[in-house]
mmCIF file of C-alpha atoms in Angstrom:
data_model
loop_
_atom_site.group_PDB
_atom_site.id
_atom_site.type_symbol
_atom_site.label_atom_id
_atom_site.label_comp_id
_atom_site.label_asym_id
_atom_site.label_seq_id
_atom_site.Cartn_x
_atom_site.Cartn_y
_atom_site.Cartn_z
ATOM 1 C CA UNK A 1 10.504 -38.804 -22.982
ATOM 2 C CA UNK A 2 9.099 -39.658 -19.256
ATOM 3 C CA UNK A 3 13.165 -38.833 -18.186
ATOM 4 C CA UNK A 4 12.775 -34.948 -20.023
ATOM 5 C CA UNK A 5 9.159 -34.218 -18.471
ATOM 6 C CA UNK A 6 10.432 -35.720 -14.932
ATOM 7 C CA UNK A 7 13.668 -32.982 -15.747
ATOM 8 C CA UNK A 8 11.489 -30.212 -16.412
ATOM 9 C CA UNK A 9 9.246 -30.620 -13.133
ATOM 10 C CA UNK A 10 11.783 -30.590 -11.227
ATOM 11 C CA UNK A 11 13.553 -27.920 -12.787
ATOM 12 C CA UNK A 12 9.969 -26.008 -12.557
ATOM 13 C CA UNK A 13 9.896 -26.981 -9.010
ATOM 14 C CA UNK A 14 13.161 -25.622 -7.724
ATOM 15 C CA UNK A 15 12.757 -22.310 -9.497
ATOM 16 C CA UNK A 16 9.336 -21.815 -7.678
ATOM 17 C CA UNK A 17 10.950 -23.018 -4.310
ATOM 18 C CA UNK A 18 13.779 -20.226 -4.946
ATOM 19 C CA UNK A 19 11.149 -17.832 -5.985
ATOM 20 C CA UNK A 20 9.051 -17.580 -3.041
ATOM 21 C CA UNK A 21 9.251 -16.106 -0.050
ATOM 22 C CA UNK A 22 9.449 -16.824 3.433
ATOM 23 C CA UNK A 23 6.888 -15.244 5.878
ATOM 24 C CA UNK A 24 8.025 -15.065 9.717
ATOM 25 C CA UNK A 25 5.949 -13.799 12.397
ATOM 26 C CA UNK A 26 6.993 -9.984 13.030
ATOM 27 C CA UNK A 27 7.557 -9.160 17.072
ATOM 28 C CA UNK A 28 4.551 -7.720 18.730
ATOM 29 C CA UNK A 29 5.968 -4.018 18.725
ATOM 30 C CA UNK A 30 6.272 -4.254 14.964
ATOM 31 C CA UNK A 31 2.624 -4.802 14.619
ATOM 32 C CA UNK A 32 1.628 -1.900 16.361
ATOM 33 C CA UNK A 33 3.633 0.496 15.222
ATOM 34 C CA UNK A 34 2.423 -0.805 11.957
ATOM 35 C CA UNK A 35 -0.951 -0.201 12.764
ATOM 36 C CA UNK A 36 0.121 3.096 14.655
ATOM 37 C CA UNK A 37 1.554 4.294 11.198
ATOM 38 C CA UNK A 38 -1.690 3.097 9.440
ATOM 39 C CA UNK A 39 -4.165 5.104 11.640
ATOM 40 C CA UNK A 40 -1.758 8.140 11.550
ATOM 41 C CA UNK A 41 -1.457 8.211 7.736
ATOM 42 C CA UNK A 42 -5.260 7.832 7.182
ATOM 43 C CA UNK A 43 -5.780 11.459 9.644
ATOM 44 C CA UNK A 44 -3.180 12.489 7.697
ATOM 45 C CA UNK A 45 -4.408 11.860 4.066
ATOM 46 C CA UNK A 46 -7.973 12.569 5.423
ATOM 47 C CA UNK A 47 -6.471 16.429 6.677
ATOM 48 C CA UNK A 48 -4.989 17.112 3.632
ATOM 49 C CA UNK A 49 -7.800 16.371 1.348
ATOM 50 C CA UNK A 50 -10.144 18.411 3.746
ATOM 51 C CA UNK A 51 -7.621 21.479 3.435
ATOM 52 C CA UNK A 52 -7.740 21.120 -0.033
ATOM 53 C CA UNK A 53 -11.603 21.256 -0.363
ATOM 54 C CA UNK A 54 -11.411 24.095 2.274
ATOM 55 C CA UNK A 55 -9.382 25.978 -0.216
ATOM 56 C CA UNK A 56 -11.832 25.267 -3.157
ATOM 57 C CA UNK A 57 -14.534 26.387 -1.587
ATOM 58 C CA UNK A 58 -13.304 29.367 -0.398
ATOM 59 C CA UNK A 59 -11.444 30.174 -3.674
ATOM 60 C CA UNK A 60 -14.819 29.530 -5.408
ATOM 61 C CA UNK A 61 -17.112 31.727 -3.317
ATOM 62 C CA UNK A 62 -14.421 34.523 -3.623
ATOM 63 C CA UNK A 63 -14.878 34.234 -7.499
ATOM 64 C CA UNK A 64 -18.818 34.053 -7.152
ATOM 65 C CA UNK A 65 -18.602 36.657 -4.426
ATOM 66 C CA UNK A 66 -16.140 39.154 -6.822
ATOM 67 C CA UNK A 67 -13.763 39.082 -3.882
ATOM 68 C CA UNK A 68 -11.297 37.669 -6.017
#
């Protein structure tokens, strides 16, 4: 019995070693452009949901105005 639990923990054991990954250092450059693209993507989102509240509004006081 001790031999089949020893088997199972070390089957258990390689199939978490194969199952995780690695993680390696990125360069400097990587880092920033990753935080470039982070900062750029929030003014992005944060444009796009202002145009789209710009929009409402408008559409809104045209339809309270009779405009529309």
């Amino acid at each position: 019995m001790n031999k089949i639990h020893a088997l199972r923990a070390a089957v258990a054991a390689a199939v978490f070693a194969v199952g995780t990954s690695a993680m390696a250092a990125l360069p400097a450059g990587a880092a920033e452009a990753i935080e470039a693209y982070k900062d750029d993507t929030l003014s992005a989102i944060g444009l796009v949901i202002g145009a789209g509240i710009a929009i409402y509004a408008v559409r809104k006081l045209g339809q309270k105005m009779g405009w529309l």
